[in-house]
């Protein structure tokens, strides 16, 4: 702007120019951090200029000079920013150091120009801020990125060493692409390179000779990268060259051999005399204190050695020529049927592939893939293994090759087959598949290959740690497809499914939940699914707004809740209340789910009865309303729902809260429904009804049963006992008979229905019946042997069952023995009153001959098994005494009770003698040390009476003393008193002892 222009216009132009420059810096693609730093200085400069507009300087010459100087340097910065935006990115990368130097100079110039403005603000503190900013800008430093320096060093190395290696130039170009932020796709790289080449050709016209040579070398070096060419272009170039060669490899020229090693040289170096040696060999020669050239014998120093670039290039061309011929001719040998020949050729091919990336490309151009893949079906393990290694070398870091391998006929199928072979081959196949899985097409084909996922899951759980990790990585790669995730889950590999269940979109979550509900899982699999938060997720989904999500969650919970550990977890998440809420509120809107919900609730109830359910704090069906509503479903739905509800209550009634649930069920008239269901045509429903009915009878609530159980029901129960194929159902029916109210009316119904005959028949045939049936029948018999109804006792005894019962004491379950002992006790309680007095006939010889009618040793009168139910006549003493050794306290106590009927009242002395004769007293002394308090108490009371007799207290004093002393020390107050009395009988304590 003209110096004659007003200062305000100059200032306005300067502000506009600065803002434009700031915007220009934001468009720079490279050197972003450096230009961001420059922009921050320019923003502060613009702020200072804005403050100047508020001051009145008229047309001060000093102001104009300062602003014009500042504008000049801001314009230079803008020019640099535009250049860094529009010039070729590769050019800018290679000139990063020049750009940084220019930035530093420009920033320093801007800082200097700012100092001219400082005096204009001398009246306030702004001037000091300008000086501070100026100093910062003057000292400001900009830096190139490490990758830019690395790239330039590699370019210099490539030019210096004339490095034409394909991998070197390819890697260099990829490094450049990453540094300038462009794709490494062939078309993008080629476009960028062509722009760089054109720009450099234009620069050569204005550059000096040295600079022009450098530009040409850089362009030439990067141009050697074959990733700039299309596949077709590279193939044409390769076949053009290969077809111009002969069929036989050429021998190496004499000049290619190192005079020291005798081998063809890799890195030839030349001596001043013109002889070439392998670098390593000549350096070793000289390091071993040889100061003369091995050939000319003239003095030689390491510093005099120079790389023989021409010779090295000739050797490389010779090698490439021969390698092309070898690769082209070896395919036919690999196709031979000679295994040894094939193995040797594959070994050579593998070495060539590892030697240079270029050789891999030649092998691909020679269409080796079909040949190699076909060898995977051979029976030779070594051949298959070598092929797997070669394919992995070809696939590594080459997405297009991965796809070509996958597309080769049966390639994926044959590789997957190798997974199932011995571990060495399996690991090679696994590594190859993992490499291939980085390609989308190959990944799809691996997942679709029959058995692949199952094999991978199996390997992932194997002992070989490397193979297991590789298998898991491959499974993770395959988990991008939902169908693969489903296959994994079917093979008990749930990680990907559970990951999507927790973090996927809503539709994906629903799909995963539906998959869970449809899978056929083992119990172990169900446990695995519920290990890490799955239960919480599913329970949360029960309250989802989407009805389909809720349905899916219910179905999944039904599946998983079949394992008790899972059921307990689900209950703890308050799922029962939510499920019942859905059931009672929404069953009409989703009738198809009623059965599923009830089945789930049943599973949860069953989990409460498992061994792991030792958690009294777990609540289930807490209110009477819940119990009523759930039970009422029996009357509203078909057999499936009915059996689920019945099994639910069967489980809950046997849980820690069972007593309360049983009370509620009897209160809501469930017995009436169960009585009806005992006649249900569906055996499963009927069986579960009978079992629940049985459980409800065990608490002795007579009123509920007298109201609803009549002769018809008893007949039905007996039919079930006689005809049911289900043993548990028959046992439950028998237990109902046993538990029903023991009043005359009910007993009469039971007798009229023929129950006694059925029971006697079962017990009489006990050798041919299941133990559980015998147990229930012996329990049911107890109701017919009560001593308060001697007429009924006689009816039972007349069947001859007492003898059968005594014989059964030698076998059967502990419960069976307990019930038999109870019946024998009840019979024995009537024996004293039924014993017939002895009638003595007077005759002349009465004083000399005793009466033939000898009285019972206990009851004094005439006793028989059928008439007075005498235990002695039934030979029951020793069998009962034997039961005292039972580890089951119930059986032991019942047997003791039966035996003690012999020492009641006035029978003490006679009964004691009988007990002693049967070995009962010695067993009773042992019972003083029983863990059962009830047994101890009953034994103490009995022995206190028996030991009043001098005969027995003298005999058992030694064996009874210590157990009795221990009871006086550790027993309850009542037991201590009785034990002390016995010790007094035994003369161990005085009768005035404080223990009484």
Short mmCIF file of C-alpha atoms in Angstrom, two decimals, residues 19 30 118 151 162 222 248 422 582 694 809:
data_model
loop_
_atom_site.label_atom_id
_atom_site.label_comp_id
_atom_site.label_asym_id
_atom_site.label_seq_id
_atom_site.Cartn_x
_atom_site.Cartn_y
_atom_site.Cartn_z
CA UNK A 19 -6.05 -12.81 9.32
CA UNK A 30 2.46 -31.02 6.31
CA UNK A 118 6.29 -0.96 21.19
CA UNK A 151 13.25 -40.69 5.12
CA UNK A 162 22.67 -47.45 -5.72
CA UNK A 222 11.59 -43.80 -5.91
CA UNK A 248 19.39 -73.28 -18.12
CA UNK A 422 -1.03 -83.84 14.47
CA UNK A 582 -45.00 -60.09 33.59
CA UNK A 694 -48.25 -85.89 49.90
CA UNK A 809 -35.77 -105.96 60.71
#
